[in-house]
mmCIF file of C-alpha atoms in Angstrom:
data_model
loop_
_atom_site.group_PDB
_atom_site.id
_atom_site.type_symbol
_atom_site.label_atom_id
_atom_site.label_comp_id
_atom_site.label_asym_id
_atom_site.label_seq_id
_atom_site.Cartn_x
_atom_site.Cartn_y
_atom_site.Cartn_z
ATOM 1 C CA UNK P 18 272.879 145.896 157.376
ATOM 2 C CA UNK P 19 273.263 144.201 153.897
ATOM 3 C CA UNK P 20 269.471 143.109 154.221
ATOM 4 C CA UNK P 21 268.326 146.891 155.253
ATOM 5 C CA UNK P 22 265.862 148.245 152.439
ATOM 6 C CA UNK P 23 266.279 151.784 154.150
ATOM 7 C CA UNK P 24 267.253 153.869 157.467
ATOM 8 C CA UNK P 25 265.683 156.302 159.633
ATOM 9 C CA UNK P 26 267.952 158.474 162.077
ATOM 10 C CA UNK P 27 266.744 159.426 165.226
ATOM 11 C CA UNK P 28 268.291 162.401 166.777
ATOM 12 C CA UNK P 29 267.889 162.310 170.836
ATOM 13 C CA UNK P 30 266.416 158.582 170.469
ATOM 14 C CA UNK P 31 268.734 157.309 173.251
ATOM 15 C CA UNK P 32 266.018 158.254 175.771
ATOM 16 C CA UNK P 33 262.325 159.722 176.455
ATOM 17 C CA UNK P 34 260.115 159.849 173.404
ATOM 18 C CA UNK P 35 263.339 159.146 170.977
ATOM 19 C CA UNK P 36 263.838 156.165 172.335
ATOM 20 C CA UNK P 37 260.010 155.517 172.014
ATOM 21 C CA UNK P 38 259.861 156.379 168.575
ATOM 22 C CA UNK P 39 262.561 154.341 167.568
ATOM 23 C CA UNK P 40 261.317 151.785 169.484
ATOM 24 C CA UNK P 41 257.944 151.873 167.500
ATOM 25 C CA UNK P 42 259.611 151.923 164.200
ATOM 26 C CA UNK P 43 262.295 148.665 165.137
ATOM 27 C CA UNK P 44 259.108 146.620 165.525
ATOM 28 C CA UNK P 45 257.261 147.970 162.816
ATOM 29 C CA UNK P 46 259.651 148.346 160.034
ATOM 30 C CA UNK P 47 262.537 144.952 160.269
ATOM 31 C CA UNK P 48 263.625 145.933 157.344
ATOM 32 C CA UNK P 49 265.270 149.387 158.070
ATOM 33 C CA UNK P 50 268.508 150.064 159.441
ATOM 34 C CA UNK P 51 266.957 152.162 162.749
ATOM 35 C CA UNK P 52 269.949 154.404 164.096
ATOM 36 C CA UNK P 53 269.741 156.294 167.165
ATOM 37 C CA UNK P 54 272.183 159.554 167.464
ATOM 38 C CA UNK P 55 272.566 160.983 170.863
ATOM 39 C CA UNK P 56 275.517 162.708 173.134
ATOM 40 C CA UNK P 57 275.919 159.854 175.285
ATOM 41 C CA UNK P 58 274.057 156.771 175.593
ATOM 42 C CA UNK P 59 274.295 155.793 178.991
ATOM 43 C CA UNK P 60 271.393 153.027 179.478
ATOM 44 C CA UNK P 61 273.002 151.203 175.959
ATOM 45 C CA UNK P 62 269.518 151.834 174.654
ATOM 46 C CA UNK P 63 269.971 150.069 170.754
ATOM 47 C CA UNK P 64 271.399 146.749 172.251
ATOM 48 C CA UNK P 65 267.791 147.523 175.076
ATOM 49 C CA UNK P 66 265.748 147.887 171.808
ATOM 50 C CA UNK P 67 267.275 145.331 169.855
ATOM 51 C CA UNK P 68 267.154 142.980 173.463
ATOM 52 C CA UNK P 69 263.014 144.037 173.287
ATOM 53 C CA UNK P 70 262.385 143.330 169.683
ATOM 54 C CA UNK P 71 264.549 140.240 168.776
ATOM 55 C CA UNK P 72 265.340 142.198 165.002
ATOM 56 C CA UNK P 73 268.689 143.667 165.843
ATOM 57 C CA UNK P 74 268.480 146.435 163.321
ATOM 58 C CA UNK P 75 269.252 149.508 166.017
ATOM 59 C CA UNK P 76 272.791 150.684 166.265
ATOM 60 C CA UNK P 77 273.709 154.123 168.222
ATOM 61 C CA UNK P 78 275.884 156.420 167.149
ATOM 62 C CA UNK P 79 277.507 159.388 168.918
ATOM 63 C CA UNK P 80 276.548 163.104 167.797
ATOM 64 C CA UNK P 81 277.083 166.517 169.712
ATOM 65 C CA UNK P 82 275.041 168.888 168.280
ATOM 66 C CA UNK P 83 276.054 171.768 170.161
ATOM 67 C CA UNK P 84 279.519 171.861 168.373
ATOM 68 C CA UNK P 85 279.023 172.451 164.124
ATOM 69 C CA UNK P 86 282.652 170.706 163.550
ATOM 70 C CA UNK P 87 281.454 167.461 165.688
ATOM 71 C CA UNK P 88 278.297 167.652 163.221
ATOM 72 C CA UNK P 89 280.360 167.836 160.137
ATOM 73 C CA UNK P 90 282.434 164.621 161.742
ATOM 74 C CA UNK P 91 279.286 163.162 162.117
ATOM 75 C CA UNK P 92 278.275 163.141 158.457
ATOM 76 C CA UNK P 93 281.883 162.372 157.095
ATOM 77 C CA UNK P 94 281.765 159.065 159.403
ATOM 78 C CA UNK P 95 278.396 158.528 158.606
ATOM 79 C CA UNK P 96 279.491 158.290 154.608
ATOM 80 C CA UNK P 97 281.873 156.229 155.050
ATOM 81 C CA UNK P 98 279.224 153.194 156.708
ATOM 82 C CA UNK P 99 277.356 152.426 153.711
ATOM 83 C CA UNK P 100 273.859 152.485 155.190
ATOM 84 C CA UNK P 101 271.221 152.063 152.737
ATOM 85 C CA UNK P 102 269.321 154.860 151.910
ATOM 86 C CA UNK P 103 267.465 157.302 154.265
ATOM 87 C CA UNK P 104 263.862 157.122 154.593
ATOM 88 C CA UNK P 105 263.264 159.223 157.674
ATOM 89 C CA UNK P 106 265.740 161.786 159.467
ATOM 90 C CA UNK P 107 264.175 162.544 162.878
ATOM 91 C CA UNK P 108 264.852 165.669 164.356
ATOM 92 C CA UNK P 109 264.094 164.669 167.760
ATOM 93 C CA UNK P 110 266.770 165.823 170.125
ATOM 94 C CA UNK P 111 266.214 168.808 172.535
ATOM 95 C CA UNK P 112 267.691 170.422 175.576
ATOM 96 C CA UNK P 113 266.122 173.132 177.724
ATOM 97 C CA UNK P 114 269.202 174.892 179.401
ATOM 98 C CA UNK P 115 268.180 177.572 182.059
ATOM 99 C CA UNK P 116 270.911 179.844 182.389
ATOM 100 C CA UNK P 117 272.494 182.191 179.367
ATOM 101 C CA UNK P 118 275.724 180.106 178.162
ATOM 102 C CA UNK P 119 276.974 179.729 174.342
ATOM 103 C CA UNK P 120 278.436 176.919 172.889
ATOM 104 C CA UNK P 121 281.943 176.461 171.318
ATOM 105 C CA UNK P 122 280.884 178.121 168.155
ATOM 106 C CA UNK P 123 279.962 181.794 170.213
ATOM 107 C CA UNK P 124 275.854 180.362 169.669
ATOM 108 C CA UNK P 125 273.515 180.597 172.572
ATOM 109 C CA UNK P 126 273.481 177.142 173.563
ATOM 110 C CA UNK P 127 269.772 176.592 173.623
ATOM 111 C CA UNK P 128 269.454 178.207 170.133
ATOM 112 C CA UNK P 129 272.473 176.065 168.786
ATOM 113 C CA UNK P 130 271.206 172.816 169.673
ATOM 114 C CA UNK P 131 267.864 172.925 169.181
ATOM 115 C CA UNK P 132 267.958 174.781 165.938
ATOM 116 C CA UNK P 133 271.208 175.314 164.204
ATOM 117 C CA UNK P 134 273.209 171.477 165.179
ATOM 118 C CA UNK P 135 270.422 170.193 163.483
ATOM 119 C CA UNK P 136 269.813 172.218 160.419
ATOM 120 C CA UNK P 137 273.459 171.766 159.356
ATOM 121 C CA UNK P 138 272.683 168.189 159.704
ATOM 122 C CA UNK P 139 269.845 167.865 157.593
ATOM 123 C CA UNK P 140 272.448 170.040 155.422
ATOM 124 C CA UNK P 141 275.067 167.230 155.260
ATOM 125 C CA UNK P 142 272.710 164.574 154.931
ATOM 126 C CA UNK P 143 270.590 165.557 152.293
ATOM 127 C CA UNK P 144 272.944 163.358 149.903
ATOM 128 C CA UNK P 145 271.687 160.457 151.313
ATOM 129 C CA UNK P 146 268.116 160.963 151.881
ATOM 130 C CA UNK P 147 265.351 158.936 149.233
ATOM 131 C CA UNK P 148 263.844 160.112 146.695
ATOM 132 C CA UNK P 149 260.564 159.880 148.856
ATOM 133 C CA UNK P 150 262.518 160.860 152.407
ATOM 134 C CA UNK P 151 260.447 162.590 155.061
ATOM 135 C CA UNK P 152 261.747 165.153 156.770
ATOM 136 C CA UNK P 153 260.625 165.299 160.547
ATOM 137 C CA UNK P 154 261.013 168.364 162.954
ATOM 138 C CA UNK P 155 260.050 167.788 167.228
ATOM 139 C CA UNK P 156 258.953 171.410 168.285
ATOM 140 C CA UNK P 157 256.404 171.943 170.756
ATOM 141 C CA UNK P 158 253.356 173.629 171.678
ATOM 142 C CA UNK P 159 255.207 176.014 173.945
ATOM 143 C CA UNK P 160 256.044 177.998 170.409
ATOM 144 C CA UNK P 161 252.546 179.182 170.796
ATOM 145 C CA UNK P 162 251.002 182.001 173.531
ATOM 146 C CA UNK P 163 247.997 181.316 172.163
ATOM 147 C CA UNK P 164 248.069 177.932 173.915
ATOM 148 C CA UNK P 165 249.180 179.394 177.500
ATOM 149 C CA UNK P 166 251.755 176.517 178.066
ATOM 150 C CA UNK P 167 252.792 178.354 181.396
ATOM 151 C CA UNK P 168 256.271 179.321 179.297
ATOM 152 C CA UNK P 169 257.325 182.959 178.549
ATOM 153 C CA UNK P 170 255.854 183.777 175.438
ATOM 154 C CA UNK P 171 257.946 183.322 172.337
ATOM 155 C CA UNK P 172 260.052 185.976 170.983
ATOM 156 C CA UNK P 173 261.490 186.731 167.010
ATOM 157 C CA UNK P 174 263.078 189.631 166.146
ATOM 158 C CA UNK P 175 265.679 187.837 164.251
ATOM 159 C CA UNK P 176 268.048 185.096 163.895
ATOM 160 C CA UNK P 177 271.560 186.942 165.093
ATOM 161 C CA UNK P 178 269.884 188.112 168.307
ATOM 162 C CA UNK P 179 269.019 184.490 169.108
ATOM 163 C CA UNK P 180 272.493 183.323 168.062
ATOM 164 C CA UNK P 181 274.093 186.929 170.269
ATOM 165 C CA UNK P 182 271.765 187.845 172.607
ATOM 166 C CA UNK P 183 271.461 191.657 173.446
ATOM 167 C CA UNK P 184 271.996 192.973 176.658
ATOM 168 C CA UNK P 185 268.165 193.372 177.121
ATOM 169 C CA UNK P 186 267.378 189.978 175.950
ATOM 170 C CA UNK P 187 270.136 187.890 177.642
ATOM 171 C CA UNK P 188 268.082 189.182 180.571
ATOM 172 C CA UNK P 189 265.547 186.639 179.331
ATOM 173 C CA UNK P 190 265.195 183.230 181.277
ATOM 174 C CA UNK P 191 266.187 179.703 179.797
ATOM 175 C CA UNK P 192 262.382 178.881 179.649
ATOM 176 C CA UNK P 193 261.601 181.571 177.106
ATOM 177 C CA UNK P 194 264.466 180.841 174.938
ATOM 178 C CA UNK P 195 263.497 176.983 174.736
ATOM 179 C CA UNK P 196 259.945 178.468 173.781
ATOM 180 C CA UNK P 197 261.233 180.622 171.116
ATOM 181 C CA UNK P 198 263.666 177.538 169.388
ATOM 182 C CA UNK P 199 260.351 175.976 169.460
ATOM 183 C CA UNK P 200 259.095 178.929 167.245
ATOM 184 C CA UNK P 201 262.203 178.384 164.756
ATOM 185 C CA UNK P 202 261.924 174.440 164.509
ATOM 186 C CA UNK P 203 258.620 175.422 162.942
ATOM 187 C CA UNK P 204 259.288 178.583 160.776
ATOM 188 C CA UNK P 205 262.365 176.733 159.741
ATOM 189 C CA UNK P 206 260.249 173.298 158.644
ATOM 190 C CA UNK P 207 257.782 176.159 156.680
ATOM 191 C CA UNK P 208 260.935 177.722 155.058
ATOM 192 C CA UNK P 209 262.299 174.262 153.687
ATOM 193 C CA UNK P 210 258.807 173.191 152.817
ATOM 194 C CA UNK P 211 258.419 176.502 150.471
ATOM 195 C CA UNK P 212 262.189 175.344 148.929
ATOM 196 C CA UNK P 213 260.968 171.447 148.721
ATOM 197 C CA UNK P 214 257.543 172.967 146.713
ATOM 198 C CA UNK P 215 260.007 174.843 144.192
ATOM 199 C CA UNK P 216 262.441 172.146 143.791
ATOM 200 C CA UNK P 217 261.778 169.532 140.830
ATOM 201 C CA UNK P 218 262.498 165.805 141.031
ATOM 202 C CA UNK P 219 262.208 165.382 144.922
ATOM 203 C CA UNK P 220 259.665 163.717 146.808
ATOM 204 C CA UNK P 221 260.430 164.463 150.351
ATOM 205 C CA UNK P 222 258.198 165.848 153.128
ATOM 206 C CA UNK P 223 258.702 167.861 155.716
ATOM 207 C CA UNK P 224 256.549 168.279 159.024
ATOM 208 C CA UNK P 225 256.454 169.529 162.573
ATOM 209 C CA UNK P 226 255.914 167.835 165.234
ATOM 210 C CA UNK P 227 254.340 168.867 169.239
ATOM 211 C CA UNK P 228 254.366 165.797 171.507
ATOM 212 C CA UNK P 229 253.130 167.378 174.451
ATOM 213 C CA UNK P 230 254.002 167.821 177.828
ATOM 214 C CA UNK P 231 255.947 164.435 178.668
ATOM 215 C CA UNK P 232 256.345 164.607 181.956
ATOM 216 C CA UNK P 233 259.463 162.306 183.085
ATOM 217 C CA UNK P 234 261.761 163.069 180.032
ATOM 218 C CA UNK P 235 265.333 164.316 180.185
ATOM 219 C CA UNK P 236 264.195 167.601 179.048
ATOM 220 C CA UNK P 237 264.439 169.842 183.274
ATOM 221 C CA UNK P 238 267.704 167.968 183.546
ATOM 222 C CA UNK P 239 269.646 171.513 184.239
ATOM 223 C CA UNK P 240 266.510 172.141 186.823
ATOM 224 C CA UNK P 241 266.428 171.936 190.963
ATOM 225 C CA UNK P 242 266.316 168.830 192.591
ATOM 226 C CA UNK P 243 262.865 169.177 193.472
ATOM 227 C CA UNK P 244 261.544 170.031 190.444
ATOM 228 C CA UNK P 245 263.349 167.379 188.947
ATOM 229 C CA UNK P 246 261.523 165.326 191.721
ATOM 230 C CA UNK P 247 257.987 166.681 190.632
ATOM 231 C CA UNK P 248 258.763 165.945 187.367
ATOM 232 C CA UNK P 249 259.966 162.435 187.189
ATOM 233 C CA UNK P 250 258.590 160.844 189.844
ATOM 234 C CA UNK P 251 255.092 162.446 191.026
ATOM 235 C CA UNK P 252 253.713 163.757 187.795
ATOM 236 C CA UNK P 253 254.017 160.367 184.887
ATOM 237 C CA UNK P 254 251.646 158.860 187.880
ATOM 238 C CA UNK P 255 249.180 161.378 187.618
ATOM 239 C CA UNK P 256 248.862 162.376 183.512
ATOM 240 C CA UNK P 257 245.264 161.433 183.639
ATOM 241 C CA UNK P 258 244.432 164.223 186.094
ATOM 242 C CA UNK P 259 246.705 166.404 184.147
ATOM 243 C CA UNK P 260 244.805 166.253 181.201
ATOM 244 C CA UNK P 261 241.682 167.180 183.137
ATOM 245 C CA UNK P 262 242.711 169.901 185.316
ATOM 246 C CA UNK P 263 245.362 171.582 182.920
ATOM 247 C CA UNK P 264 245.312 170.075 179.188
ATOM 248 C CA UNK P 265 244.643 167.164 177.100
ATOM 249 C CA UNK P 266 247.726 167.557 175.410
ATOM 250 C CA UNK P 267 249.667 165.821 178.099
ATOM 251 C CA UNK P 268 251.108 162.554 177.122
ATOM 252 C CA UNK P 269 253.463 159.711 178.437
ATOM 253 C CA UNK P 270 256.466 159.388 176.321
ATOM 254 C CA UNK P 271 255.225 156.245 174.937
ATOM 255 C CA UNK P 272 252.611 157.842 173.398
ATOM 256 C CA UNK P 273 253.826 160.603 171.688
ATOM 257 C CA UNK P 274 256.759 158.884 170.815
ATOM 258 C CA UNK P 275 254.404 156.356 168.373
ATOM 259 C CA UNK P 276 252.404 159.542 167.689
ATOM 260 C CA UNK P 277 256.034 160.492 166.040
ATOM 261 C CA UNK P 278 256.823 157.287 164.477
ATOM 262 C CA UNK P 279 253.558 157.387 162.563
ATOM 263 C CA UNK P 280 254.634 160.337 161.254
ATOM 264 C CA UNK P 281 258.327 158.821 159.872
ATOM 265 C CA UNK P 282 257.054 156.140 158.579
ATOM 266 C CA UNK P 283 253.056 155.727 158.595
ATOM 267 C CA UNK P 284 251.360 154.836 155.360
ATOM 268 C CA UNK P 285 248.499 157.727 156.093
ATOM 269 C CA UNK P 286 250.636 160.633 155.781
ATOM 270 C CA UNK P 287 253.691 159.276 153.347
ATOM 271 C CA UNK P 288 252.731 162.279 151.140
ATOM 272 C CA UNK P 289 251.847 165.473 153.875
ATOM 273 C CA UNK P 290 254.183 168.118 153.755
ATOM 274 C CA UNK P 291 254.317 171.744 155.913
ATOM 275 C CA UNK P 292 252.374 170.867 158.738
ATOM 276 C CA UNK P 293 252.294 171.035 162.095
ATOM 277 C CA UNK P 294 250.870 168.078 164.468
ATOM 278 C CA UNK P 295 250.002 168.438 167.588
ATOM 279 C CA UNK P 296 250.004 164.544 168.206
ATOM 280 C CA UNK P 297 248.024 162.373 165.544
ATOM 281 C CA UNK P 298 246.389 165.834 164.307
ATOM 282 C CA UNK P 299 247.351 168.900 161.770
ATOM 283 C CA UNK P 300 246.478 171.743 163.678
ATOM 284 C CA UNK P 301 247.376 176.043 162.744
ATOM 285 C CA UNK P 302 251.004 176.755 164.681
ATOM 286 C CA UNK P 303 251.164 180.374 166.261
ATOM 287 C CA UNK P 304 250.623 183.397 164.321
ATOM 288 C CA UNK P 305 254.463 184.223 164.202
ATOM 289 C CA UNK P 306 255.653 180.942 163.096
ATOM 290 C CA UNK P 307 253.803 181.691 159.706
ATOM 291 C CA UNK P 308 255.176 185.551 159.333
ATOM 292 C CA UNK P 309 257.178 184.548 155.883
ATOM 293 C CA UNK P 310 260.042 187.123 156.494
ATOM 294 C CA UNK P 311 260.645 185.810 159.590
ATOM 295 C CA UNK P 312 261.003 182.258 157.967
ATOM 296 C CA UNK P 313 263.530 183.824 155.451
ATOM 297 C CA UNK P 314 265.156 185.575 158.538
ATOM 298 C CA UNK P 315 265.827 182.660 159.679
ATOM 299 C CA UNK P 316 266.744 180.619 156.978
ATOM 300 C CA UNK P 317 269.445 182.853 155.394
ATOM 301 C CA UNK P 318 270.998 183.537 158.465
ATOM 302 C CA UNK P 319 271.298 179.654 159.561
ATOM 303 C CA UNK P 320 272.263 179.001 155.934
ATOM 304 C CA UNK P 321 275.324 181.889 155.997
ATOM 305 C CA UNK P 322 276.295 180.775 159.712
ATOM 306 C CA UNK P 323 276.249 176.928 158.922
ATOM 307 C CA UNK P 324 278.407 176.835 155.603
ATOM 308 C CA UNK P 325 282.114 176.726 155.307
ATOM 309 C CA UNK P 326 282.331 178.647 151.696
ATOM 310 C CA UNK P 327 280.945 179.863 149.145
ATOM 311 C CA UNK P 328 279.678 177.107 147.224
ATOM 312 C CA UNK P 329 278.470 175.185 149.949
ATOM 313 C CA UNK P 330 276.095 178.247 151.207
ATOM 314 C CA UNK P 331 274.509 178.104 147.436
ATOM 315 C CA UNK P 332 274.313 173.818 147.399
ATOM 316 C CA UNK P 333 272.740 174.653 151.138
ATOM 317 C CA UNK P 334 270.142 177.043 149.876
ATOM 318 C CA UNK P 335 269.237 175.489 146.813
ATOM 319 C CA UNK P 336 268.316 172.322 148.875
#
């Protein structure tokens, strides 16, 4: 670790595109410290990356983020390591959950760990982020109506109602809600980009990211066996007839996972900040994800939810 010139953290890089983009950036950057945060890492995917690329500088480390005190342990172990300085935090992980269920902290569960787990990380961890640290946020084009992903369209009326769904809107299916924490990953990337613009002294970036429909990723785990079926076994054989009968944006995890890693740590786009990629391009997000109130919406109320007192909610909203 000694020999490390930086690190990049990897949310969700235990498996699927994670693991891809951490992959990619083992072999293409030996000389950061690459470390992969997950839940569980069943298939011991560092020592598998480390095993495929002879440099040995993975190492996994366990992180819930469906549980905000588990987050916070996270970050006070993390401190006390002494990994060099962070030169890419990955916002990777993602769980589509189908039926209405809240986490420990009273937060729809979909909402919690695809938004709020990780913005209380990036919280924490902004003490150890370089001066030229790029901030990196997976979403997805199913944030978008526009693009007809198939998904219920996306749906902001505000932050609370996602955290405490109504009685009408608990009505709405797991699929929609993944869609609209899709929405927030981006609004929430445009309302730190605004902050990073305002802030003096700091050089980091922040983008969003859409892979694409990856078919064979954990992500219809909570689904029926059959569709778990389709998914993992009939369609990865058949994403070039995908792309032609439904959309090009279809990708293997492979793919879009070095499609990710060139955004973490690519020389072409060290110094792009408040985009959204839809692979290797920039390309306009939906017409909600750009509404600036809703961006404050949501930023305020993630910032007030997420701190423990007083002065952490200002050192949280001053970035």
């Amino acid at each position: 670790m000694s020999k490390s010139t930086g690190t990049v953290l990897v949310t969700g890089g235990t498996a699927g595109m994670g693991y891809e983009c951490a992959l990619k950036i083992a072999q293409q950057c030996p000389q950061y410290q690459v470390l992969i945060a997950s839940r569980s890492n069943n298939d011991n995917a560092a020592v598998s990356i480390n095993q495929r690329t002879g440099h040995r500088n993975v190492e996994y480390l366990t992180l819930d983020l469906s549980n905000l005190v588990r987050v916070r342990s996270f970050a006070a172990d993390y401190a006390k390591k002494g990994y060099p300085q962070i030169k890419a935090l990955v916002l990777n992980a993602g769980l589509q959950i189908l039926d209405l269920n809240y986490t420990e902290d009273k937060i729809e569960s979909t909402f919690a760990i695809n938004h709020v787990g990780h913005a209380l990380l990036f919280y924490l961890m902004r003490t150890y982020l370089a001066e030229d640290a790029r901030i990196l946020i997976t979403s997805s084009g199913t944030h978008d109506p526009a693009q007809k992903s198939g998904l219920p369209d996306a749906v902001y009326n505000s932050a609370e109602e996602l955290a405490q769904p109504t009685k009408e809107t608990g009505k709405y299916s797991g699929r929609q809600r993944y869609a609209t924490s899709k929405l927030c990953n981006i609004m929430w990337m445009y309302a730190l980009h605004r902050r990073l613009e305002r802030t003096s002294g700091k050089k980091w970036t922040v983008n969003a990211f859409d892979p694409g429909l990856m078919p064979g990723t954990g992500l219809t785990r909570e689904a029926p066996a059959i569709l778990q079926f389709i998914w993992h076994k009939i369609m990865p054989r058949t994403i070039w007839l995908l792309r032609l009968l439904v959309s090009p944006n279809i990708h293997s995890p492979r793919d879009s996972g070095a499609s990710l890693a060139r955004l973490a740590v690519g020389d072409d786009v060290k110094q792009v900040s408040g985009k959204y990629y839809e692979g290797q391009r920039p390309i306009p997000s939906s017409k909600d994800s750009q509404v600036v109130e809703k961006q404050e919406d949501l930023w305020e109320w993630t910032v007030e939810r997420v701190a423990k007192d007083d002065q952490e909610r200002r050192d949280f909203e001053n970035v």
